[in-house]
mmCIF file with all atom_site columns, C-alpha atoms in Angstrom:
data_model
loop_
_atom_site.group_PDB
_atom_site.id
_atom_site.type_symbol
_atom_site.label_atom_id
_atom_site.label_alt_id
_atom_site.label_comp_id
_atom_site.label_asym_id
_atom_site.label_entity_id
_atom_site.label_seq_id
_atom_site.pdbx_PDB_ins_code
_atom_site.Cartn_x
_atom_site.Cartn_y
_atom_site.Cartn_z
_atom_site.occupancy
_atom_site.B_iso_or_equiv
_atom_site.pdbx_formal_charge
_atom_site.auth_seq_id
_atom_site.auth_comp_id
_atom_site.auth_asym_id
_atom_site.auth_atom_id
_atom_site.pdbx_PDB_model_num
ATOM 1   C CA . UNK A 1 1   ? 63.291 209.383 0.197  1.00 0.00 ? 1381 UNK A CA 1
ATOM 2   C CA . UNK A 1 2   ? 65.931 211.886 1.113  1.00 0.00 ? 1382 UNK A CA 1
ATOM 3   C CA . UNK A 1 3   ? 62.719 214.721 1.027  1.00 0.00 ? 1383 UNK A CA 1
ATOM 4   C CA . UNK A 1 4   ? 61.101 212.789 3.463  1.00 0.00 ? 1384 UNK A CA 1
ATOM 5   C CA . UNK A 1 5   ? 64.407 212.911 5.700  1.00 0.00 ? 1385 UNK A CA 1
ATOM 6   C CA . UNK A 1 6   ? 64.878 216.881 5.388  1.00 0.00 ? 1386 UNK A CA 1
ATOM 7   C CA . UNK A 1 7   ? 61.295 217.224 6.489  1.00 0.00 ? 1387 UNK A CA 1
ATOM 8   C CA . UNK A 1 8   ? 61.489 215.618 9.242  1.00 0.00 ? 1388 UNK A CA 1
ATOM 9   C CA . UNK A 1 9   ? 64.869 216.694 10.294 1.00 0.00 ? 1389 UNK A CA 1
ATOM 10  C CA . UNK A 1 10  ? 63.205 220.514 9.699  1.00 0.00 ? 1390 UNK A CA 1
ATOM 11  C CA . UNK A 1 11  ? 60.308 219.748 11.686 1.00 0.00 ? 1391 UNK A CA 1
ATOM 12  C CA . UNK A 1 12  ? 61.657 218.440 14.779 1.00 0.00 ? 1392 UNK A CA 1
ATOM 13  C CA . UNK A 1 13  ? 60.663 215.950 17.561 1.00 0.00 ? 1393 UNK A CA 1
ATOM 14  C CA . UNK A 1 14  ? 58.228 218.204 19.371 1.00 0.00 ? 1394 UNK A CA 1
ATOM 15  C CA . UNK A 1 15  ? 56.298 219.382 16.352 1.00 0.00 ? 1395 UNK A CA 1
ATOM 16  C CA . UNK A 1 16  ? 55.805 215.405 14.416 1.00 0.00 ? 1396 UNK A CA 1
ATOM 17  C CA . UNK A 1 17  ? 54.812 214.152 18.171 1.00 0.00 ? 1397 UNK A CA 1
ATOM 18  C CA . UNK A 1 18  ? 52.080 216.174 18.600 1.00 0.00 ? 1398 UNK A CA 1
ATOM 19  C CA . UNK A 1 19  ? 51.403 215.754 14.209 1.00 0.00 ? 1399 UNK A CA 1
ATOM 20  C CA . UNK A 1 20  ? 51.399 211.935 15.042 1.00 0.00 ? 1400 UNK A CA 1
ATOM 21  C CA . UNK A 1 21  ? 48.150 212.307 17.760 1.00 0.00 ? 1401 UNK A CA 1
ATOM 22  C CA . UNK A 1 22  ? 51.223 212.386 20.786 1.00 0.00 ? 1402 UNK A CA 1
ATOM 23  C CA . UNK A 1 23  ? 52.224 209.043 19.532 1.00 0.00 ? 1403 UNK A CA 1
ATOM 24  C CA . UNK A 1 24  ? 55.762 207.386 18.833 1.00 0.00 ? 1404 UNK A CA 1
ATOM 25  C CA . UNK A 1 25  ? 57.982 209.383 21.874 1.00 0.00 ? 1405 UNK A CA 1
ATOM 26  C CA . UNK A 1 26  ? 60.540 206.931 22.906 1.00 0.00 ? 1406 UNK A CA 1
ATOM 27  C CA . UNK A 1 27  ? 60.927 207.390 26.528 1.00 0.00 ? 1407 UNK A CA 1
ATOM 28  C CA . UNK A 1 28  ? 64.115 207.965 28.112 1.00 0.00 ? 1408 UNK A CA 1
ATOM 29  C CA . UNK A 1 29  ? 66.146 208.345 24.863 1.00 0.00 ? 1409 UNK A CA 1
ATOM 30  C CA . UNK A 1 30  ? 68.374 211.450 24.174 1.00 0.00 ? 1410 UNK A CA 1
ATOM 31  C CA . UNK A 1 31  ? 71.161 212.035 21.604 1.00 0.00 ? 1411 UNK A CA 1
ATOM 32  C CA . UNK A 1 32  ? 74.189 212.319 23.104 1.00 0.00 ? 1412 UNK A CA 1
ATOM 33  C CA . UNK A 1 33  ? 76.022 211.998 20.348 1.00 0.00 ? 1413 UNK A CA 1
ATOM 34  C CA . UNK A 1 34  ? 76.386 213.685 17.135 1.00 0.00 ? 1414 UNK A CA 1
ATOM 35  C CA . UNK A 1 35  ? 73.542 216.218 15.385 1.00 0.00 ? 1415 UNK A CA 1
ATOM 36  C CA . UNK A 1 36  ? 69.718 215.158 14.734 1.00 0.00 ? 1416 UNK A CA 1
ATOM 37  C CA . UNK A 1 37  ? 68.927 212.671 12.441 1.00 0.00 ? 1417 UNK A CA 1
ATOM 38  C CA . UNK A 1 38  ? 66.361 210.956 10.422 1.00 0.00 ? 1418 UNK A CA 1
ATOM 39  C CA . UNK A 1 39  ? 66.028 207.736 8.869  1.00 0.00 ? 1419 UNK A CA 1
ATOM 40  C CA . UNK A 1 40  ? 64.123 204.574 8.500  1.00 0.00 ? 1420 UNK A CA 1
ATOM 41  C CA . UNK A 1 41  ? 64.797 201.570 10.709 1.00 0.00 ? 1421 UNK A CA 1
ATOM 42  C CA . UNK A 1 42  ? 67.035 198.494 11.250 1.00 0.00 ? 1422 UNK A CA 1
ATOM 43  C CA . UNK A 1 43  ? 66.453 196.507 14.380 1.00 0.00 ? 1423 UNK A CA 1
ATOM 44  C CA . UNK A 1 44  ? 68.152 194.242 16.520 1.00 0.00 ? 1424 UNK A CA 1
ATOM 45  C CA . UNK A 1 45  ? 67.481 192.742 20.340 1.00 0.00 ? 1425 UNK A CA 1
ATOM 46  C CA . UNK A 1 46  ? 69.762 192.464 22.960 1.00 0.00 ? 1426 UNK A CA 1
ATOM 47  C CA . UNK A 1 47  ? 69.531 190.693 26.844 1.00 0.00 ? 1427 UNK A CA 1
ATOM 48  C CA . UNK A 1 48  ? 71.072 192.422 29.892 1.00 0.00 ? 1428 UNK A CA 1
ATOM 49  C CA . UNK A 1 49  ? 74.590 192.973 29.463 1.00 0.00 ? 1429 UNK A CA 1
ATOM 50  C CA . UNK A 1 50  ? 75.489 191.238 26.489 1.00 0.00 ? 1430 UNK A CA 1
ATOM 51  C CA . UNK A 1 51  ? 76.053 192.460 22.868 1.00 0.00 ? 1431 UNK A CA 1
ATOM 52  C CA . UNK A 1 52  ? 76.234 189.442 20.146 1.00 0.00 ? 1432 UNK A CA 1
ATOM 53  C CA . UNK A 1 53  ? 73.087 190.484 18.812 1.00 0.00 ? 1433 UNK A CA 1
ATOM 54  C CA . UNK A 1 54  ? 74.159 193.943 18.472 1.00 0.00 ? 1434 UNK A CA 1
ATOM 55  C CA . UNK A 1 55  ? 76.718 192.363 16.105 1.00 0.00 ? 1435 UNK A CA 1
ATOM 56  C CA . UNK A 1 56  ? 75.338 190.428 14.534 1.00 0.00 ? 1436 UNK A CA 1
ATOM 57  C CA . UNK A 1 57  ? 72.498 192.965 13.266 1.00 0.00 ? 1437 UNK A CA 1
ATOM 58  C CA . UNK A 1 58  ? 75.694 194.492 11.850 1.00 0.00 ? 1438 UNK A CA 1
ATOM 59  C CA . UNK A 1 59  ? 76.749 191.424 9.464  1.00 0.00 ? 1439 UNK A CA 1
ATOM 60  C CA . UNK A 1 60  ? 72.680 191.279 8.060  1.00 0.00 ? 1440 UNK A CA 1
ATOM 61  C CA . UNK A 1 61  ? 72.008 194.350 7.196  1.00 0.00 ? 1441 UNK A CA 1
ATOM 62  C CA . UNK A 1 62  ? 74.347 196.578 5.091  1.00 0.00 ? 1442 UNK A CA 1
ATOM 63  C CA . UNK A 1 63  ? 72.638 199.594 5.122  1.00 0.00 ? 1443 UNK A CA 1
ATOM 64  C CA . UNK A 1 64  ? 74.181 203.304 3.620  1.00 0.00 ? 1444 UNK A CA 1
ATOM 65  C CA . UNK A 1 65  ? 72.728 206.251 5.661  1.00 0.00 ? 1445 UNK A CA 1
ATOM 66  C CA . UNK A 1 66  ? 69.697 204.757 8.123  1.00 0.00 ? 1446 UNK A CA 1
ATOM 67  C CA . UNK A 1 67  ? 68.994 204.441 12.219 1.00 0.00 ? 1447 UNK A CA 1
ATOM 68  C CA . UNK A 1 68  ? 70.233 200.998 13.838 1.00 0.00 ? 1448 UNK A CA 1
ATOM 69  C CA . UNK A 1 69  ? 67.754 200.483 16.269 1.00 0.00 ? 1449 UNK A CA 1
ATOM 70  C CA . UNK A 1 70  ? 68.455 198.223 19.320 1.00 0.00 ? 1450 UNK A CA 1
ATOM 71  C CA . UNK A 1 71  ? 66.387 196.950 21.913 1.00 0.00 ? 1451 UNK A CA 1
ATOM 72  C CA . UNK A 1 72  ? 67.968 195.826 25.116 1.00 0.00 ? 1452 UNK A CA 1
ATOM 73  C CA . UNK A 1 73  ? 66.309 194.367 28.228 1.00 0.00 ? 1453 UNK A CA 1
ATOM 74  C CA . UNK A 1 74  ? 69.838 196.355 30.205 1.00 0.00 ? 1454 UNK A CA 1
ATOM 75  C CA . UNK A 1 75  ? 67.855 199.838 30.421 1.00 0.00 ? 1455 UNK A CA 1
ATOM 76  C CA . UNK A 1 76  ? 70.390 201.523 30.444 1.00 0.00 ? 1456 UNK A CA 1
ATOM 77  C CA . UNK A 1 77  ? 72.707 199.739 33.111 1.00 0.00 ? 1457 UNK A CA 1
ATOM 78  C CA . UNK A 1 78  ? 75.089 198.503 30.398 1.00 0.00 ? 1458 UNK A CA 1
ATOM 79  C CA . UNK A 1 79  ? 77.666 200.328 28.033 1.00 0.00 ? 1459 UNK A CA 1
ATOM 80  C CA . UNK A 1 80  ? 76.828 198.058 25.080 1.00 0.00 ? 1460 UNK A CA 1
ATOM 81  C CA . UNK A 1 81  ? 78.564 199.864 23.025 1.00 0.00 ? 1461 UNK A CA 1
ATOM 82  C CA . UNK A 1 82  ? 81.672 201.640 22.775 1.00 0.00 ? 1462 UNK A CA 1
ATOM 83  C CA . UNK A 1 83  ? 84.145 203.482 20.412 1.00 0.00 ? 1463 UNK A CA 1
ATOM 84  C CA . UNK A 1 84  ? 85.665 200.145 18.682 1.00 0.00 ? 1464 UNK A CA 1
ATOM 85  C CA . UNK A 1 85  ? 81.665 199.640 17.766 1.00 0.00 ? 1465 UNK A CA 1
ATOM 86  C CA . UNK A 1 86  ? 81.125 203.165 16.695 1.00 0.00 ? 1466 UNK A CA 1
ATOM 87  C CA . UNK A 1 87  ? 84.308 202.748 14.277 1.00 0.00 ? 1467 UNK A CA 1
ATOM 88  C CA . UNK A 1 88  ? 82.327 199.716 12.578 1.00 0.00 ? 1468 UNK A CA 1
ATOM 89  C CA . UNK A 1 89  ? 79.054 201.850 12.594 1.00 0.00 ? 1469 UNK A CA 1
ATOM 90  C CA . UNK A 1 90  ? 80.787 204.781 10.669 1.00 0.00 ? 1470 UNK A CA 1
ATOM 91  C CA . UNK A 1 91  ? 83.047 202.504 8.070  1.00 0.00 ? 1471 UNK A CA 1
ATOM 92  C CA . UNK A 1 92  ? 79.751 200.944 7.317  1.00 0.00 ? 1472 UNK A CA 1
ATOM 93  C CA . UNK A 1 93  ? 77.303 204.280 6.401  1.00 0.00 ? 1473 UNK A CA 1
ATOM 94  C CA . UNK A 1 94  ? 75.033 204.115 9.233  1.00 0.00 ? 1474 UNK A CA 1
ATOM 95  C CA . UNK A 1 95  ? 73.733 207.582 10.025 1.00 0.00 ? 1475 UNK A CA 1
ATOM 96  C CA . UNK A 1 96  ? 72.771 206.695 13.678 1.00 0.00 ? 1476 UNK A CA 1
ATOM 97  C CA . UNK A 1 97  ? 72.549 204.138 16.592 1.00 0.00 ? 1477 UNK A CA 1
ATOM 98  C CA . UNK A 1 98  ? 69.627 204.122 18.778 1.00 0.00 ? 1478 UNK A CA 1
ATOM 99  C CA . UNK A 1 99  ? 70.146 201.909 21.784 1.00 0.00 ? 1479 UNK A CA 1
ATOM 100 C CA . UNK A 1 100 ? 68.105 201.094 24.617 1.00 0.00 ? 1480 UNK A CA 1
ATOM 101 C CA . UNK A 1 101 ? 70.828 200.462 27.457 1.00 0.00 ? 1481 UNK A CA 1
ATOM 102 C CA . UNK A 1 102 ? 74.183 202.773 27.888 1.00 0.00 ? 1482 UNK A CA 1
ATOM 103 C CA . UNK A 1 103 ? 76.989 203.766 25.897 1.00 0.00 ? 1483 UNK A CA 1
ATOM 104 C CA . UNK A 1 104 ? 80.853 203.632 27.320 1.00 0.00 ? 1484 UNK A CA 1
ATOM 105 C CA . UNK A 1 105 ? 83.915 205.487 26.269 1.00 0.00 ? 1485 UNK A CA 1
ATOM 106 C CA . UNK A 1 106 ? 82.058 209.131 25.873 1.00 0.00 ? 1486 UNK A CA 1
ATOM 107 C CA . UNK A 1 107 ? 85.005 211.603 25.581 1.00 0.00 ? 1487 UNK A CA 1
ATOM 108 C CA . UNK A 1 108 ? 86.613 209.186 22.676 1.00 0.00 ? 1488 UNK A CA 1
ATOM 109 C CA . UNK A 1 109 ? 83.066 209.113 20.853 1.00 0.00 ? 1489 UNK A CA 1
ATOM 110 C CA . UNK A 1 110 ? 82.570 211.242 17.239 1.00 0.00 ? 1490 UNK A CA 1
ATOM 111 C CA . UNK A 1 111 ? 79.796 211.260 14.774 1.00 0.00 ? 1491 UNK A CA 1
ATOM 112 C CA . UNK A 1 112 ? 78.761 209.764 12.889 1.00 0.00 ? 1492 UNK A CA 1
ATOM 113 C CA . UNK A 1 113 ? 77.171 208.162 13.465 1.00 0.00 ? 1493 UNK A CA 1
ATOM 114 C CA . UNK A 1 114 ? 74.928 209.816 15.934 1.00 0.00 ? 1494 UNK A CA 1
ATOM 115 C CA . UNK A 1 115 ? 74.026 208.488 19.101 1.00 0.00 ? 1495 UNK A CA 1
ATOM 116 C CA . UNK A 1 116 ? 70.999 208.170 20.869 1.00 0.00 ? 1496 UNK A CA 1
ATOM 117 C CA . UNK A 1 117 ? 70.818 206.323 24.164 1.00 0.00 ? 1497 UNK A CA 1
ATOM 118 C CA . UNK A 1 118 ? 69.316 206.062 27.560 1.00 0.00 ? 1498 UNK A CA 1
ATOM 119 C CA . UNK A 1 119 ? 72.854 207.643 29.018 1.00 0.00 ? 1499 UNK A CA 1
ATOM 120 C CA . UNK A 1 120 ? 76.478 206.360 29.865 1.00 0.00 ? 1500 UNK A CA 1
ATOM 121 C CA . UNK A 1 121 ? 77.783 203.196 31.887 1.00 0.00 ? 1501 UNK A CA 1
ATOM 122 C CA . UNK A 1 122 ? 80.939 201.996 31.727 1.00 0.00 ? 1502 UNK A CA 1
ATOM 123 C CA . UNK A 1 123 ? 79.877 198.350 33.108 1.00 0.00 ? 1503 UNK A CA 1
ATOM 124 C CA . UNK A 1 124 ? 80.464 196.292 29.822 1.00 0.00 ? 1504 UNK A CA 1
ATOM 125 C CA . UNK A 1 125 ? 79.132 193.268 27.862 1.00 0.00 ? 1505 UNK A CA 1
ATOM 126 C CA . UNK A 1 126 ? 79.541 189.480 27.111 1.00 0.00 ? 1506 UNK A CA 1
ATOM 127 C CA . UNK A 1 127 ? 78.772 187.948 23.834 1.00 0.00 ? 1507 UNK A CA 1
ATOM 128 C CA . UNK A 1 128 ? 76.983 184.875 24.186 1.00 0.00 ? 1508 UNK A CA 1
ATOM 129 C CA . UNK A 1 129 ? 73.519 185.438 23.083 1.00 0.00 ? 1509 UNK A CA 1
ATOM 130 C CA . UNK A 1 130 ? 72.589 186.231 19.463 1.00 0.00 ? 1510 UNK A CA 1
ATOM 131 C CA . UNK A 1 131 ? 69.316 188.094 20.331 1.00 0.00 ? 1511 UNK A CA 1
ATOM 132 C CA . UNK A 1 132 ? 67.101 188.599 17.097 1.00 0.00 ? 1512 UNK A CA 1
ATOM 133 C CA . UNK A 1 133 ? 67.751 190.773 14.110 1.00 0.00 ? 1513 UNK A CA 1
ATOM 134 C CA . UNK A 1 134 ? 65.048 191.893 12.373 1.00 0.00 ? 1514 UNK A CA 1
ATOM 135 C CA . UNK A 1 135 ? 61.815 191.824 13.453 1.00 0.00 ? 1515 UNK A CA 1
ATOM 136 C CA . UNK A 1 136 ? 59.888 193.768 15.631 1.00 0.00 ? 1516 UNK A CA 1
ATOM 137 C CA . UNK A 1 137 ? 61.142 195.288 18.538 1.00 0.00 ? 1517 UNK A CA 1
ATOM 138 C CA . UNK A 1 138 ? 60.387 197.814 21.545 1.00 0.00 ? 1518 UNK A CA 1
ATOM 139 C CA . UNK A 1 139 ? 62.558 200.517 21.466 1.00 0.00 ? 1519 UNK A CA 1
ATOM 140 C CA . UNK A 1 140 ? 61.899 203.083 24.727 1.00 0.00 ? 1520 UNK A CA 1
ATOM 141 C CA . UNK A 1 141 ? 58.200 201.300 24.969 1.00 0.00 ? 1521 UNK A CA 1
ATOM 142 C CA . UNK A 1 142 ? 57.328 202.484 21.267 1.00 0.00 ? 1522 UNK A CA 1
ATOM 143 C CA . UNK A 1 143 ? 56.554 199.455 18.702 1.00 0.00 ? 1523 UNK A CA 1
ATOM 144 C CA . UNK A 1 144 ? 59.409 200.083 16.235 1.00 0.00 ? 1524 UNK A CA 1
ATOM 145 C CA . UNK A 1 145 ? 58.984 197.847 12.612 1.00 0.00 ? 1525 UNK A CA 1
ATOM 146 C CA . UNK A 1 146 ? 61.787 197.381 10.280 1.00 0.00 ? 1526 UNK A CA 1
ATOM 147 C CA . UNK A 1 147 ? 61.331 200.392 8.056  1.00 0.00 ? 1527 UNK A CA 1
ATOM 148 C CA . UNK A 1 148 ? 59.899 202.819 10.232 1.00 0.00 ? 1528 UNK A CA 1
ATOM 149 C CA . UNK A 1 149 ? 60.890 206.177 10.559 1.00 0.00 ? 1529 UNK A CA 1
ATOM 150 C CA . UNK A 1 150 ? 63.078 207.402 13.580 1.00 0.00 ? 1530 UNK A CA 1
ATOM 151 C CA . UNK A 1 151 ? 63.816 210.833 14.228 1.00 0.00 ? 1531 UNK A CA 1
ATOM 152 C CA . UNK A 1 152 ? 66.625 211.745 17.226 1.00 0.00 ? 1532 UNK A CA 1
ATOM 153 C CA . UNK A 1 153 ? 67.222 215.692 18.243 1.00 0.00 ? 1533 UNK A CA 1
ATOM 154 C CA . UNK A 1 154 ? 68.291 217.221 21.166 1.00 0.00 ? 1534 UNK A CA 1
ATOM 155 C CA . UNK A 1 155 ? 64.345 217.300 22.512 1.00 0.00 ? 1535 UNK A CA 1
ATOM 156 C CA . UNK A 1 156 ? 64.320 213.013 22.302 1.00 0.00 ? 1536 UNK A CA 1
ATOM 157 C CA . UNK A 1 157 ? 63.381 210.265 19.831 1.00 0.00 ? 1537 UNK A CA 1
ATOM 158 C CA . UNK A 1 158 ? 60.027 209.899 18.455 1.00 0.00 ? 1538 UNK A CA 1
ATOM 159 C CA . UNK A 1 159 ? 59.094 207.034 16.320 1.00 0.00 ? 1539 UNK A CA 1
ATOM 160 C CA . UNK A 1 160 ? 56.824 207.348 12.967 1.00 0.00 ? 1540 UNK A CA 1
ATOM 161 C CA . UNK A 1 161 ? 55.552 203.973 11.224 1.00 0.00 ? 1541 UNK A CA 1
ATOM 162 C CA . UNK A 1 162 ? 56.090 204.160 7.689  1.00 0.00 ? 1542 UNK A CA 1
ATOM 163 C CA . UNK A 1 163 ? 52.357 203.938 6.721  1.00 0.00 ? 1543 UNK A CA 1
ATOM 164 C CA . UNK A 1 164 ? 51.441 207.067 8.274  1.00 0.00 ? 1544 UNK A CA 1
ATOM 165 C CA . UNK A 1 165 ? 54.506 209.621 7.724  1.00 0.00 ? 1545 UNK A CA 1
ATOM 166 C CA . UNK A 1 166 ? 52.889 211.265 4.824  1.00 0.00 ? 1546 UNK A CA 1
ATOM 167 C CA . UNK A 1 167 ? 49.815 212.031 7.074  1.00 0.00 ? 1547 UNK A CA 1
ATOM 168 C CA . UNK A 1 168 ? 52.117 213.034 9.597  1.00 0.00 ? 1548 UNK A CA 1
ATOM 169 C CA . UNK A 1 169 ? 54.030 215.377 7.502  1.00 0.00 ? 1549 UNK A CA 1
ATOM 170 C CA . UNK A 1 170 ? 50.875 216.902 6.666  1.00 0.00 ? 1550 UNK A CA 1
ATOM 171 C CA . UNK A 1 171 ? 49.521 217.627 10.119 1.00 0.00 ? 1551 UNK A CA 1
ATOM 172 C CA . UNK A 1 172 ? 53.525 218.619 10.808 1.00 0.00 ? 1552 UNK A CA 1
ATOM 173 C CA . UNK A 1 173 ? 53.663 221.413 8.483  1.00 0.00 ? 1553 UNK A CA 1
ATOM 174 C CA . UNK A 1 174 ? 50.192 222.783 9.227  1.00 0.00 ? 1554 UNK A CA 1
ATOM 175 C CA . UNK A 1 175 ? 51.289 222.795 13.043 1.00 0.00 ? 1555 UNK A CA 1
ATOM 176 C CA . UNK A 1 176 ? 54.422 224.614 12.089 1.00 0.00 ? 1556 UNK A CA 1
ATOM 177 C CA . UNK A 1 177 ? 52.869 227.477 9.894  1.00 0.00 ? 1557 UNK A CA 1
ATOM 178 C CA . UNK A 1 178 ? 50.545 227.762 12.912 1.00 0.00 ? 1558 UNK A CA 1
ATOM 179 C CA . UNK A 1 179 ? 52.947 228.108 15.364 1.00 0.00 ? 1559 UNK A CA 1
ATOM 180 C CA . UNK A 1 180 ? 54.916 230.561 13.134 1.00 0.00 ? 1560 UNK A CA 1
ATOM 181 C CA . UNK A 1 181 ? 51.976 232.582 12.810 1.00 0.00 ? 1561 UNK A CA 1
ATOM 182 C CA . UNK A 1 182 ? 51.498 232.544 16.857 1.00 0.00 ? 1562 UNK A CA 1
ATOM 183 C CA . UNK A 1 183 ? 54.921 233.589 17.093 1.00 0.00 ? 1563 UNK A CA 1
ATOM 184 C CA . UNK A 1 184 ? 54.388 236.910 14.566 1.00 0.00 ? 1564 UNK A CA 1
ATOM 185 C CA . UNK A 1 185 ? 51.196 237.970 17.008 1.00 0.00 ? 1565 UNK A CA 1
ATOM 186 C CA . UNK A 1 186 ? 53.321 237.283 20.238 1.00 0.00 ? 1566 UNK A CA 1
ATOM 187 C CA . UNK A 1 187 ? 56.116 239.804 18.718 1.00 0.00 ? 1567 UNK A CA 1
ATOM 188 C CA . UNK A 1 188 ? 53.201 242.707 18.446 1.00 0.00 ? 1568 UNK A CA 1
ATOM 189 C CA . UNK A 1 189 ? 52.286 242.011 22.110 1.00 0.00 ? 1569 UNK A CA 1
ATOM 190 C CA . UNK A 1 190 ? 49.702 239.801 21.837 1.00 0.00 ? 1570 UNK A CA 1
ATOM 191 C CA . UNK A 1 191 ? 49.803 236.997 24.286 1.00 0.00 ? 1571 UNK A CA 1
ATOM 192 C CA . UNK A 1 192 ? 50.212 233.238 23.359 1.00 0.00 ? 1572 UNK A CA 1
ATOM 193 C CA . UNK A 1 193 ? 46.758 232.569 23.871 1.00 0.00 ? 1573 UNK A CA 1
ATOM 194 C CA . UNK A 1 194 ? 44.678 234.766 22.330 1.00 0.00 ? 1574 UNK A CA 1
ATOM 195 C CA . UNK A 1 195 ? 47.456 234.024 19.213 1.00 0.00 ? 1575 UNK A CA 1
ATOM 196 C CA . UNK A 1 196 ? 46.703 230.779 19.292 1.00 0.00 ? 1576 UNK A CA 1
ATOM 197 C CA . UNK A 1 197 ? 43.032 231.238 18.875 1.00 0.00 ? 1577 UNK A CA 1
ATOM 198 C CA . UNK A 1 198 ? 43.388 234.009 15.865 1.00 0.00 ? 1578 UNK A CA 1
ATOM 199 C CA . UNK A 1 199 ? 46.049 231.332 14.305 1.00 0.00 ? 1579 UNK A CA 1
ATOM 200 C CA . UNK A 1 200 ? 43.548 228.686 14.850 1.00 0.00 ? 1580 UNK A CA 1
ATOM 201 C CA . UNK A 1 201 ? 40.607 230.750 13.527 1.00 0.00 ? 1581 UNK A CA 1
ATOM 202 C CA . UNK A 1 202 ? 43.254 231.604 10.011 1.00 0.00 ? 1582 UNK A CA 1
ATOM 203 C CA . UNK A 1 203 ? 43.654 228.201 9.519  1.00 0.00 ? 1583 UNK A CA 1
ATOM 204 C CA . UNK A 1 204 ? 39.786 227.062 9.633  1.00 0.00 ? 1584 UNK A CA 1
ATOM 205 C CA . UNK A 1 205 ? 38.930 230.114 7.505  1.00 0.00 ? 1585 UNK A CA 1
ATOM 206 C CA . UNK A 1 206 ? 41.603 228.999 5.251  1.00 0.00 ? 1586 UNK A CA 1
ATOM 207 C CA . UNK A 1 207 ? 40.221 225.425 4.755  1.00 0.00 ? 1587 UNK A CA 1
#
């Protein structure tokens, strides 16, 4: 388990995207908080400007070390969660948050866990609706399952369903050596495209 997560913390958002077919990029989702992460996911789903279900995600699962995911219908036009939250997220293990609405309180905010969100409101919530905690959820308009795997950087989120992360480690690592190769060629002079074709012809040869 933790070889999966220092592969895919190695290989990046960019380079498992375009391994996963261009599949899985949560849109409008950035860390702002904290350094990359990977791990497999927790869900929860919020309404518009209220939180309970955010909490209450918290009290069923007691994971060490994964990526609360959290749906929200606010987009962003809600801080739903703030530093007391963040406090709770870091006494309890969790590696990251990823939220679909804002987060409040910036300057006061330290990882872990990391943060990813959709950027920073300071309008807050209520608590009066307990949303759902664990199913399936949306999660930047990417199908996100309990137990998939979530990867955050500084180039976005991308989401990778558990079933296929071997293949997509697989195509991951072939895509890097390739673009490592491209890179050696463009350092003699050669431009990026006619590296990409010699890389491209390596590989086939090397099949």
């Amino acid at each position: 388990m933790n070889t999966i997560k220092e592969d895919l913390l190695k290989l990046g958002v960019p380079t498992l995207y375009e391994a996963a077919g261009r599949r899985g990029l949560a849109s409008g989702l950035k860390l702002l908080v904290g350094v990359p992460f990977a791990g497999q996911a927790h869900t929860a789903e919020i309404t518009a400007g209220d939180n309970l279900g955010l909490h209450h995600g918290l009290m069923a699962t007691n994971p060490t070390g994964d990526v609360y995911c959290v749906a929200s219908t606010g987009k962003g036009r809600y801080g739903a969660i703030g530093d007391l939250l963040v406090e709770q997220l870091r006494a309890g293990g969790w590696q990251a948050i990823v939220l679909d609405d804002g987060i409040r309180d910036l300057d006061s905010l330290e990882a872990p866990p990391a943060i990813a969100a959709r950027g920073v409101c300071s309008r807050g919530t209520v608590k009066r609706r307990t949303g759902q905690v664990g199913g399936n959820i949306s999660l930047g308009g990417i199908l996100v399952q309990p137990g998939d795997w979530i990867v955050g950087d500084r180039d976005g989120v991308v989401v990778i369903p558990d079933s296929r992360v071997t293949d997509v480690l697989v195509a991951a690592e072939t895509r890097l050596s390739k673009e490592t190769r491209i890179a050696e060629l463009a350092r003699t002079g050669m431009t990026v495209l006619a590296a990409n074709l010699v890389a491209s012809d390596e590989i086939a040869i090397s099949r």
